Amino acid sequence: MRAVRLHAPGEGLRVEEVPLPAPVGTEVRIAVAGCGVCHSDVHIVDGVQRRVRLPLTLGHEVAGHLDAVGPAAEPLLADLGLAIGDPVLVYGGWGCGACAVCRRGDEQLCPRSEAPGFQRDGGYAEAMLVPHPRQLVRLDRLDPVDAAPLADAGVTSYRAVRRAEPWLVPGARVLVIGAGALGQFAIQLLRAVPAAGGDLVIGVREVNEPRLARAQELGANVTLLGGAPAQTHEQLGGPADVVLDLVGSDESLAHAAGSAATGGIIVLVGEAGGTLPFGLERLAPEVTLTSVAWGSPSDMRAVVDLAERGALRWNVERMPLAQATEAHSRVRAGDVEGRIVLVP
């Protein structure tokens, strides 16, 4: 089968012929329908993201069809409502399933967690292995190619909004930094927060002007083309009670720190490798700093449910798997309106 692999940071992607993987034990094989191209994939190629094990088939936003199962997986399928041929979305935070973290439902935070496209071969291929059927969510009405971005852009944004929910009260000011695929999901998920979504003041900061019009369509009250924190305060009507940084660079984190209100929260989502100096004079008093790592299996089921009910909108641009390098170049340049999905 064909796979797009990386052998060393900065070396570039290679389209290679590799053996079709055979599932053993509880493993299942997915015939990949589509795999989203995330900024994290570009960071891996560029050497910014170092939590990887090379050589590697990239890709962690994967959807497809259940194609084959190991002998220990077969009896598990019926309990999970799955059958060979079913369209599925792949959950990427592959934990051990047995530790306390996994048992509480946060498999992505397992100390032994591995992920497709980071430590295990991912979805830039015609097929891939998934460790256990529990890491699949059946798709009922969604096209698997269109659903692929939900596996990261959707679920990670959902996790970030859920993390900030105690601060999301009526009238709260929210700053979303970055209006790419994650930011577009985040705006919609903020508007869906029970009892407060319609009353939030949502500002979106971007350096890519065309994305700001899309942010307004999805529910942003204020759009900011760059600018300093003082301008953000002015446009929002004050400092932000909640800042979702979906970029994660030094510059975006500095802006987040300068924009956050006393007692507010900054949620770091983006993985651009930035850092934020911490100290009493660096932030407004009692600002909470936190981060999110992907989302839990229950988070992903919730996002799929919202999407299948038509509560979320997102744009998918399909590109052939062999054009992965071109897709990366466009993501790196910010030349993508929603999400590119590679199709084998």
Short mmCIF file of N, CA, C and O in Angstrom, two decimals, residues 66-198:
data_model
loop_
_atom_site.label_atom_id
_atom_site.label_comp_id
_atom_site.label_asym_id
_atom_site.label_seq_id
_atom_site.Cartn_x
_atom_site.Cartn_y
_atom_site.Cartn_z
N LEU A 66 -13.93 0.29 8.88
CA LEU A 66 -13.38 -0.86 9.60
C LEU A 66 -13.16 -1.99 8.59
O LEU A 66 -14.10 -2.45 7.94
N ASP A 67 -11.92 -2.42 8.47
CA ASP A 67 -11.53 -3.27 7.34
C ASP A 67 -11.15 -4.69 7.76
O ASP A 67 -11.42 -5.65 7.05
N ALA A 68 -10.49 -4.83 8.91
CA ALA A 68 -10.06 -6.14 9.39
C ALA A 68 -9.78 -6.04 10.88
O ALA A 68 -9.51 -4.94 11.40
N VAL A 69 -9.85 -7.16 11.59
CA VAL A 69 -9.66 -7.15 13.05
C VAL A 69 -8.79 -8.31 13.48
O VAL A 69 -8.78 -9.38 12.84
N GLY A 70 -8.05 -8.11 14.59
CA GLY A 70 -7.31 -9.19 15.19
C GLY A 70 -8.25 -10.15 15.91
O GLY A 70 -9.40 -9.81 16.21
N PRO A 71 -7.78 -11.34 16.23
CA PRO A 71 -8.66 -12.34 16.84
C PRO A 71 -9.26 -11.92 18.17
O PRO A 71 -10.40 -12.27 18.47
N ALA A 72 -8.54 -11.15 18.97
CA ALA A 72 -9.08 -10.72 20.26
C ALA A 72 -10.03 -9.53 20.12
O ALA A 72 -10.78 -9.22 21.05
N ALA A 73 -10.02 -8.88 18.97
CA ALA A 73 -10.91 -7.74 18.76
C ALA A 73 -12.28 -8.17 18.29
O ALA A 73 -13.28 -7.49 18.54
N GLU A 74 -12.35 -9.30 17.59
CA GLU A 74 -13.61 -9.71 16.98
C GLU A 74 -14.76 -9.80 17.96
O GLU A 74 -15.85 -9.26 17.69
N PRO A 75 -14.60 -10.43 19.14
CA PRO A 75 -15.75 -10.50 20.06
C PRO A 75 -16.13 -9.16 20.69
O PRO A 75 -17.21 -9.04 21.28
N LEU A 76 -15.27 -8.15 20.57
CA LEU A 76 -15.56 -6.84 21.16
C LEU A 76 -16.44 -5.98 20.26
O LEU A 76 -17.04 -5.01 20.73
N LEU A 77 -16.49 -6.30 18.98
CA LEU A 77 -17.16 -5.42 18.02
C LEU A 77 -18.65 -5.27 18.33
O LEU A 77 -19.19 -4.16 18.31
N ALA A 78 -19.32 -6.40 18.60
CA ALA A 78 -20.77 -6.33 18.82
C ALA A 78 -21.10 -5.47 20.03
O ALA A 78 -22.06 -4.69 20.01
N ASP A 79 -20.31 -5.59 21.10
CA ASP A 79 -20.56 -4.80 22.31
C ASP A 79 -20.44 -3.31 22.02
O ASP A 79 -21.09 -2.49 22.69
N LEU A 80 -19.61 -2.95 21.06
CA LEU A 80 -19.39 -1.55 20.72
C LEU A 80 -20.27 -1.09 19.55
O LEU A 80 -20.17 0.05 19.11
N GLY A 81 -21.11 -1.99 19.06
CA GLY A 81 -21.99 -1.62 17.94
C GLY A 81 -21.26 -1.45 16.64
O GLY A 81 -21.67 -0.65 15.79
N LEU A 82 -20.16 -2.20 16.44
CA LEU A 82 -19.34 -2.07 15.24
C LEU A 82 -19.35 -3.35 14.43
O LEU A 82 -19.49 -4.45 14.98
N ALA A 83 -19.16 -3.21 13.13
CA ALA A 83 -19.06 -4.35 12.23
C ALA A 83 -18.11 -4.01 11.10
O ALA A 83 -17.88 -2.83 10.79
N ILE A 84 -17.53 -5.04 10.49
CA ILE A 84 -16.65 -4.83 9.35
C ILE A 84 -17.39 -4.02 8.28
O ILE A 84 -18.54 -4.30 7.95
N GLY A 85 -16.70 -3.02 7.75
CA GLY A 85 -17.29 -2.16 6.74
C GLY A 85 -17.87 -0.87 7.27
O GLY A 85 -18.18 0.04 6.49
N ASP A 86 -18.06 -0.77 8.59
CA ASP A 86 -18.66 0.43 9.16
C ASP A 86 -17.77 1.66 8.95
O ASP A 86 -16.54 1.57 9.09
N PRO A 87 -18.38 2.82 8.68
CA PRO A 87 -17.60 4.07 8.66
C PRO A 87 -17.30 4.51 10.09
O PRO A 87 -18.18 4.47 10.96
N VAL A 88 -16.05 4.89 10.34
CA VAL A 88 -15.62 5.21 11.71
C VAL A 88 -14.68 6.41 11.71
O VAL A 88 -13.98 6.69 10.73
N LEU A 89 -14.68 7.10 12.84
CA LEU A 89 -13.69 8.14 13.14
C LEU A 89 -12.72 7.55 14.15
O LEU A 89 -13.14 6.86 15.09
N VAL A 90 -11.44 7.80 13.95
CA VAL A 90 -10.40 7.21 14.81
C VAL A 90 -10.06 8.17 15.93
O VAL A 90 -9.63 9.32 15.69
N TYR A 91 -10.20 7.71 17.18
CA TYR A 91 -9.73 8.47 18.33
C TYR A 91 -8.23 8.27 18.46
O TYR A 91 -7.73 7.13 18.41
N GLY A 92 -7.47 9.36 18.63
CA GLY A 92 -6.02 9.28 18.51
C GLY A 92 -5.22 9.19 19.78
O GLY A 92 -4.01 8.95 19.72
N GLY A 93 -5.82 9.38 20.96
CA GLY A 93 -5.05 9.35 22.20
C GLY A 93 -4.99 7.94 22.75
O GLY A 93 -5.72 7.61 23.68
N TRP A 94 -4.12 7.13 22.21
CA TRP A 94 -4.13 5.69 22.50
C TRP A 94 -3.44 5.40 23.83
O TRP A 94 -2.23 5.28 23.91
N GLY A 95 -4.23 5.26 24.89
CA GLY A 95 -3.70 4.91 26.20
C GLY A 95 -3.68 3.41 26.41
O GLY A 95 -4.11 2.64 25.54
N CYS A 96 -3.21 3.02 27.59
CA CYS A 96 -3.11 1.59 27.89
C CYS A 96 -4.47 0.96 28.18
O CYS A 96 -4.65 -0.25 28.07
N GLY A 97 -5.44 1.77 28.60
CA GLY A 97 -6.77 1.27 28.89
C GLY A 97 -6.94 0.70 30.27
O GLY A 97 -8.06 0.36 30.67
N ALA A 98 -5.84 0.60 31.04
CA ALA A 98 -5.92 -0.08 32.34
C ALA A 98 -5.54 0.81 33.52
O ALA A 98 -5.94 0.53 34.65
N CYS A 99 -4.78 1.87 33.32
CA CYS A 99 -4.31 2.70 34.43
C CYS A 99 -5.44 3.59 34.96
O CYS A 99 -6.53 3.67 34.37
N ALA A 100 -5.18 4.27 36.06
CA ALA A 100 -6.21 5.11 36.69
C ALA A 100 -6.65 6.24 35.76
O ALA A 100 -7.84 6.59 35.72
N VAL A 101 -5.73 6.81 35.01
CA VAL A 101 -6.07 7.90 34.08
C VAL A 101 -7.01 7.39 32.99
O VAL A 101 -8.02 8.02 32.67
N CYS A 102 -6.70 6.24 32.41
CA CYS A 102 -7.56 5.67 31.38
C CYS A 102 -8.92 5.30 31.96
O CYS A 102 -9.96 5.53 31.32
N ARG A 103 -8.93 4.74 33.17
CA ARG A 103 -10.20 4.30 33.76
C ARG A 103 -11.12 5.48 34.07
O ARG A 103 -12.34 5.33 34.05
N ARG A 104 -10.55 6.67 34.35
CA ARG A 104 -11.39 7.83 34.60
C ARG A 104 -11.87 8.48 33.30
O ARG A 104 -12.66 9.42 33.33
N GLY A 105 -11.38 7.98 32.16
CA GLY A 105 -11.88 8.44 30.88
C GLY A 105 -10.97 9.36 30.11
O GLY A 105 -11.34 9.82 29.02
N ASP A 106 -9.77 9.65 30.62
CA ASP A 106 -8.84 10.56 29.95
C ASP A 106 -7.69 9.78 29.32
O ASP A 106 -6.51 9.96 29.65
N GLU A 107 -8.04 8.92 28.38
CA GLU A 107 -7.05 8.02 27.79
C GLU A 107 -5.89 8.77 27.16
O GLU A 107 -4.74 8.30 27.14
N GLN A 108 -6.16 9.97 26.63
CA GLN A 108 -5.11 10.75 25.96
C GLN A 108 -4.04 11.22 26.93
O GLN A 108 -2.95 11.62 26.50
N LEU A 109 -4.32 11.20 28.23
CA LEU A 109 -3.35 11.63 29.24
C LEU A 109 -2.60 10.47 29.88
O LEU A 109 -1.81 10.68 30.80
N CYS A 110 -2.83 9.27 29.41
CA CYS A 110 -2.16 8.08 29.94
C CYS A 110 -0.64 8.25 29.86
O CYS A 110 -0.12 8.72 28.84
N PRO A 111 0.10 7.90 30.93
CA PRO A 111 1.56 8.02 30.88
C PRO A 111 2.19 7.19 29.77
O PRO A 111 3.30 7.50 29.32
N ARG A 112 1.49 6.15 29.32
CA ARG A 112 2.02 5.31 28.25
C ARG A 112 1.32 5.58 26.92
O ARG A 112 1.42 4.78 25.99
N SER A 113 0.63 6.72 26.85
CA SER A 113 -0.12 7.04 25.64
C SER A 113 0.80 7.18 24.43
O SER A 113 1.89 7.74 24.51
N GLU A 114 0.33 6.64 23.31
CA GLU A 114 0.97 6.85 22.02
C GLU A 114 -0.10 7.36 21.06
O GLU A 114 -1.29 7.20 21.31
N ALA A 115 0.31 7.96 19.97
CA ALA A 115 -0.66 8.56 19.06
C ALA A 115 -0.26 8.30 17.63
O ALA A 115 0.93 8.29 17.29
N PRO A 116 -1.26 8.11 16.76
CA PRO A 116 -0.94 7.97 15.33
C PRO A 116 -0.34 9.26 14.79
O PRO A 116 -0.77 10.36 15.13
N GLY A 117 0.67 9.09 13.96
CA GLY A 117 1.33 10.26 13.38
C GLY A 117 2.34 10.92 14.29
O GLY A 117 2.98 11.89 13.89
N PHE A 118 2.48 10.40 15.50
CA PHE A 118 3.48 10.92 16.45
C PHE A 118 4.45 9.80 16.86
O PHE A 118 5.65 9.90 16.63
N GLN A 119 3.91 8.77 17.49
CA GLN A 119 4.74 7.64 17.89
C GLN A 119 4.39 6.35 17.14
O GLN A 119 5.15 5.40 17.17
N ARG A 120 3.20 6.32 16.53
CA ARG A 120 2.77 5.16 15.76
C ARG A 120 2.36 5.61 14.35
O ARG A 120 1.98 6.76 14.15
N ASP A 121 2.43 4.69 13.42
CA ASP A 121 2.07 5.05 12.05
C ASP A 121 0.63 5.52 11.97
O ASP A 121 -0.28 4.91 12.54
N GLY A 122 0.42 6.63 11.23
CA GLY A 122 -0.88 7.26 11.17
C GLY A 122 -1.58 7.11 9.84
O GLY A 122 -1.36 6.14 9.10
N GLY A 123 -2.41 8.12 9.51
CA GLY A 123 -3.37 8.00 8.45
C GLY A 123 -2.99 8.59 7.11
O GLY A 123 -3.84 8.63 6.20
N TYR A 124 -1.73 9.03 6.91
CA TYR A 124 -1.29 9.42 5.58
C TYR A 124 -0.97 8.13 4.81
O TYR A 124 0.16 7.88 4.38
N ALA A 125 -1.96 7.31 4.62
CA ALA A 125 -1.75 5.98 4.04
C ALA A 125 -3.08 5.43 3.57
O ALA A 125 -4.15 5.98 3.86
N GLU A 126 -3.02 4.32 2.88
CA GLU A 126 -4.25 3.67 2.43
C GLU A 126 -4.90 2.87 3.55
O GLU A 126 -6.11 2.59 3.49
N ALA A 127 -4.13 2.51 4.56
CA ALA A 127 -4.67 1.76 5.70
C ALA A 127 -3.79 2.01 6.92
O ALA A 127 -2.62 2.39 6.79
N MET A 128 -4.35 1.79 8.10
CA MET A 128 -3.58 1.93 9.33
C MET A 128 -4.15 1.01 10.40
O MET A 128 -5.32 0.58 10.32
N LEU A 129 -3.35 0.72 11.41
CA LEU A 129 -3.79 -0.08 12.54
C LEU A 129 -4.17 0.81 13.70
O LEU A 129 -3.54 1.84 13.95
N VAL A 130 -5.20 0.40 14.44
CA VAL A 130 -5.65 1.05 15.67
C VAL A 130 -5.59 -0.01 16.77
O VAL A 130 -6.03 -1.14 16.55
N PRO A 131 -5.05 0.31 17.95
CA PRO A 131 -4.82 -0.72 18.96
C PRO A 131 -6.05 -1.47 19.46
O PRO A 131 -5.96 -2.64 19.81
N HIS A 132 -7.22 -0.79 19.52
CA HIS A 132 -8.38 -1.41 20.17
C HIS A 132 -9.66 -0.83 19.56
O HIS A 132 -9.71 0.36 19.23
N PRO A 133 -10.72 -1.64 19.44
CA PRO A 133 -11.97 -1.10 18.89
C PRO A 133 -12.56 0.05 19.69
O PRO A 133 -13.34 0.84 19.14
N ARG A 134 -12.23 0.17 20.98
CA ARG A 134 -12.80 1.28 21.77
C ARG A 134 -12.33 2.63 21.26
O ARG A 134 -12.91 3.67 21.61
N GLN A 135 -11.29 2.63 20.43
CA GLN A 135 -10.74 3.87 19.90
C GLN A 135 -11.37 4.26 18.56
O GLN A 135 -10.81 5.08 17.83
N LEU A 136 -12.56 3.73 18.32
CA LEU A 136 -13.32 4.06 17.12
C LEU A 136 -14.69 4.60 17.51
O LEU A 136 -15.29 4.14 18.49
N VAL A 137 -15.18 5.57 16.76
CA VAL A 137 -16.54 6.08 16.92
C VAL A 137 -17.26 5.88 15.59
O VAL A 137 -16.79 6.35 14.55
N ARG A 138 -18.37 5.17 15.64
CA ARG A 138 -19.12 4.90 14.41
C ARG A 138 -19.75 6.19 13.89
O ARG A 138 -20.25 7.01 14.65
N LEU A 139 -19.72 6.35 12.58
CA LEU A 139 -20.34 7.49 11.92
C LEU A 139 -21.65 7.04 11.29
O LEU A 139 -21.67 6.07 10.51
N ASP A 140 -22.72 7.72 11.63
CA ASP A 140 -24.02 7.33 11.10
C ASP A 140 -24.43 8.12 9.87
O ASP A 140 -24.92 7.56 8.89
N ARG A 141 -24.23 9.43 9.90
CA ARG A 141 -24.69 10.28 8.80
C ARG A 141 -23.57 11.07 8.13
O ARG A 141 -23.78 11.65 7.07
N LEU A 142 -22.43 11.10 8.74
CA LEU A 142 -21.32 11.91 8.20
C LEU A 142 -20.49 11.12 7.20
O LEU A 142 -20.18 9.94 7.43
N ASP A 143 -20.10 11.76 6.12
CA ASP A 143 -19.13 11.20 5.19
C ASP A 143 -17.78 11.12 5.91
O ASP A 143 -17.33 12.11 6.50
N PRO A 144 -17.11 9.96 5.89
CA PRO A 144 -15.84 9.85 6.63
C PRO A 144 -14.79 10.88 6.22
O PRO A 144 -14.04 11.37 7.07
N VAL A 145 -14.73 11.22 4.93
CA VAL A 145 -13.74 12.22 4.51
C VAL A 145 -14.04 13.56 5.17
O VAL A 145 -13.15 14.24 5.70
N ASP A 146 -15.30 13.95 5.16
CA ASP A 146 -15.68 15.22 5.78
C ASP A 146 -15.51 15.17 7.30
O ASP A 146 -15.23 16.20 7.93
N ALA A 147 -15.68 13.99 7.89
CA ALA A 147 -15.62 13.87 9.35
C ALA A 147 -14.20 13.88 9.90
O ALA A 147 -14.01 14.15 11.10
N ALA A 148 -13.21 13.62 9.07
CA ALA A 148 -11.84 13.46 9.57
C ALA A 148 -11.37 14.60 10.48
O ALA A 148 -10.78 14.35 11.55
N PRO A 149 -11.63 15.89 10.16
CA PRO A 149 -11.14 16.96 11.04
C PRO A 149 -11.73 16.96 12.45
O PRO A 149 -11.16 17.57 13.35
N LEU A 150 -12.84 16.26 12.65
CA LEU A 150 -13.40 16.20 13.99
C LEU A 150 -12.47 15.50 14.97
O LEU A 150 -12.53 15.74 16.17
N ALA A 151 -11.59 14.62 14.45
CA ALA A 151 -10.73 13.82 15.30
C ALA A 151 -9.67 14.64 16.03
O ALA A 151 -9.08 14.16 17.02
N ASP A 152 -9.39 15.85 15.56
CA ASP A 152 -8.46 16.72 16.28
C ASP A 152 -9.00 18.14 16.35
O ASP A 152 -9.29 18.65 17.43
N ALA A 153 -9.17 18.80 15.20
CA ALA A 153 -9.64 20.19 15.22
C ALA A 153 -10.95 20.31 15.98
O ALA A 153 -11.14 21.26 16.76
N GLY A 154 -11.84 19.36 15.80
CA GLY A 154 -13.12 19.40 16.51
C GLY A 154 -12.99 19.07 17.98
O GLY A 154 -13.43 19.83 18.84
N VAL A 155 -12.38 17.94 18.28
CA VAL A 155 -12.37 17.47 19.67
C VAL A 155 -11.45 18.32 20.55
O VAL A 155 -11.75 18.55 21.73
N THR A 156 -10.34 18.81 20.01
CA THR A 156 -9.43 19.63 20.82
C THR A 156 -10.09 20.97 21.16
O THR A 156 -9.96 21.46 22.30
N SER A 157 -10.79 21.56 20.20
CA SER A 157 -11.51 22.81 20.48
C SER A 157 -12.61 22.57 21.52
O SER A 157 -12.83 23.41 22.40
N TYR A 158 -13.29 21.46 21.40
CA TYR A 158 -14.33 21.11 22.38
C TYR A 158 -13.74 21.01 23.78
O TYR A 158 -14.29 21.54 24.76
N ARG A 159 -12.60 20.35 23.88
CA ARG A 159 -11.92 20.19 25.18
C ARG A 159 -11.53 21.55 25.75
O ARG A 159 -11.67 21.80 26.96
N ALA A 160 -11.03 22.45 24.90
CA ALA A 160 -10.61 23.77 25.37
C ALA A 160 -11.79 24.57 25.90
O ALA A 160 -11.71 25.21 26.95
N VAL A 161 -12.91 24.54 25.17
CA VAL A 161 -14.10 25.26 25.62
C VAL A 161 -14.63 24.65 26.92
O VAL A 161 -15.02 25.38 27.84
N ARG A 162 -14.63 23.35 26.99
CA ARG A 162 -15.11 22.69 28.21
C ARG A 162 -14.22 23.04 29.40
O ARG A 162 -14.70 23.23 30.52
N ARG A 163 -12.91 23.16 29.16
CA ARG A 163 -11.97 23.51 30.24
C ARG A 163 -12.25 24.92 30.77
O ARG A 163 -12.11 25.19 31.96
N ALA A 164 -12.68 25.80 29.87
CA ALA A 164 -12.93 27.20 30.26
C ALA A 164 -14.36 27.43 30.73
O ALA A 164 -14.69 28.57 31.11
N GLU A 165 -15.19 26.41 30.73
CA GLU A 165 -16.62 26.62 30.96
C GLU A 165 -16.97 27.34 32.26
O GLU A 165 -17.90 28.16 32.27
N PRO A 166 -16.25 27.12 33.38
CA PRO A 166 -16.60 27.87 34.59
C PRO A 166 -16.49 29.39 34.42
O PRO A 166 -17.14 30.15 35.15
N TRP A 167 -15.68 29.86 33.49
CA TRP A 167 -15.52 31.29 33.23
C TRP A 167 -16.51 31.80 32.18
O TRP A 167 -16.63 33.00 31.97
N LEU A 168 -17.20 30.89 31.51
CA LEU A 168 -18.07 31.27 30.40
C LEU A 168 -19.48 31.55 30.91
O LEU A 168 -20.43 30.79 30.70
N VAL A 169 -19.60 32.68 31.57
CA VAL A 169 -20.88 33.11 32.13
C VAL A 169 -21.45 34.21 31.23
O VAL A 169 -20.73 34.80 30.41
N PRO A 170 -22.75 34.49 31.32
CA PRO A 170 -23.32 35.53 30.46
C PRO A 170 -22.55 36.85 30.57
O PRO A 170 -22.25 37.32 31.66
N GLY A 171 -22.21 37.41 29.41
CA GLY A 171 -21.48 38.68 29.36
C GLY A 171 -19.98 38.54 29.38
O GLY A 171 -19.27 39.54 29.25
N ALA A 172 -19.46 37.32 29.56
CA ALA A 172 -18.01 37.13 29.60
C ALA A 172 -17.40 37.51 28.26
O ALA A 172 -17.98 37.28 27.19
N ARG A 173 -16.21 38.10 28.32
CA ARG A 173 -15.45 38.45 27.12
C ARG A 173 -14.47 37.33 26.80
O ARG A 173 -13.70 36.90 27.68
N VAL A 174 -14.50 36.85 25.57
CA VAL A 174 -13.66 35.72 25.15
C VAL A 174 -12.82 36.15 23.96
O VAL A 174 -13.32 36.73 23.00
N LEU A 175 -11.53 35.87 24.03
CA LEU A 175 -10.62 36.12 22.92
C LEU A 175 -10.14 34.79 22.36
O LEU A 175 -9.56 33.97 23.09
N VAL A 176 -10.40 34.57 21.08
CA VAL A 176 -9.90 33.39 20.37
C VAL A 176 -8.74 33.84 19.50
O VAL A 176 -8.92 34.69 18.61
N ILE A 177 -7.55 33.31 19.75
CA ILE A 177 -6.37 33.66 18.96
C ILE A 177 -6.16 32.56 17.93
O ILE A 177 -5.81 31.43 18.26
N GLY A 178 -6.39 32.92 16.67
CA GLY A 178 -6.27 31.97 15.58
C GLY A 178 -7.63 31.51 15.08
O GLY A 178 -8.42 30.98 15.86
N ALA A 179 -7.90 31.72 13.81
CA ALA A 179 -9.21 31.36 13.24
C ALA A 179 -9.07 30.37 12.10
O ALA A 179 -9.80 30.42 11.12
N GLY A 180 -8.10 29.45 12.26
CA GLY A 180 -8.01 28.33 11.33
C GLY A 180 -9.07 27.30 11.67
O GLY A 180 -10.13 27.63 12.22
N ALA A 181 -8.80 26.05 11.37
CA ALA A 181 -9.80 25.01 11.58
C ALA A 181 -10.20 24.91 13.05
O ALA A 181 -11.40 24.84 13.38
N LEU A 182 -9.24 24.94 13.97
CA LEU A 182 -9.59 24.85 15.39
C LEU A 182 -10.37 26.07 15.85
O LEU A 182 -11.37 25.95 16.58
N GLY A 183 -9.93 27.24 15.44
CA GLY A 183 -10.62 28.45 15.85
C GLY A 183 -12.05 28.50 15.36
O GLY A 183 -12.95 28.97 16.07
N GLN A 184 -12.28 28.02 14.14
CA GLN A 184 -13.64 28.02 13.61
C GLN A 184 -14.55 27.08 14.38
O GLN A 184 -15.72 27.39 14.63
N PHE A 185 -14.02 25.93 14.79
CA PHE A 185 -14.80 25.06 15.66
C PHE A 185 -15.02 25.72 17.02
O PHE A 185 -16.11 25.66 17.59
N ALA A 186 -13.98 26.36 17.56
CA ALA A 186 -14.08 26.96 18.89
C ALA A 186 -15.17 28.02 18.96
O ALA A 186 -15.92 28.08 19.94
N ILE A 187 -15.27 28.86 17.94
CA ILE A 187 -16.30 29.90 17.94
C ILE A 187 -17.69 29.27 18.05
O ILE A 187 -18.53 29.70 18.85
N GLN A 188 -17.92 28.24 17.25
CA GLN A 188 -19.23 27.59 17.27
C GLN A 188 -19.51 26.89 18.59
O GLN A 188 -20.63 26.92 19.11
N LEU A 189 -18.49 26.27 19.15
CA LEU A 189 -18.66 25.57 20.42
C LEU A 189 -18.88 26.55 21.57
O LEU A 189 -19.63 26.27 22.51
N LEU A 190 -18.25 27.72 21.50
CA LEU A 190 -18.51 28.76 22.50
C LEU A 190 -19.97 29.20 22.44
O LEU A 190 -20.63 29.36 23.48
N ARG A 191 -20.48 29.38 21.25
CA ARG A 191 -21.88 29.79 21.10
C ARG A 191 -22.85 28.71 21.59
O ARG A 191 -24.00 29.01 21.92
N ALA A 192 -22.38 27.47 21.66
CA ALA A 192 -23.23 26.36 22.09
C ALA A 192 -23.18 26.12 23.59
O ALA A 192 -23.87 25.21 24.09
N VAL A 193 -22.38 26.90 24.35
CA VAL A 193 -22.29 26.69 25.80
C VAL A 193 -23.67 26.94 26.43
O VAL A 193 -24.27 28.00 26.22
N PRO A 194 -24.18 26.00 27.19
CA PRO A 194 -25.51 26.15 27.78
C PRO A 194 -25.62 27.42 28.62
O PRO A 194 -24.74 27.73 29.41
N ALA A 195 -26.69 28.14 28.45
CA ALA A 195 -27.09 29.30 29.27
C ALA A 195 -26.21 30.53 29.10
O ALA A 195 -26.53 31.59 29.62
N ALA A 196 -25.08 30.41 28.36
CA ALA A 196 -24.20 31.58 28.23
C ALA A 196 -23.77 31.85 26.80
O ALA A 196 -23.39 32.97 26.47
N GLY A 197 -23.81 30.83 25.93
CA GLY A 197 -23.23 30.96 24.60
C GLY A 197 -23.73 32.16 23.82
O GLY A 197 -22.95 32.87 23.17
N GLY A 198 -25.02 32.42 23.90
CA GLY A 198 -25.57 33.54 23.15
C GLY A 198 -25.23 34.89 23.72
O GLY A 198 -25.38 35.91 23.03
#
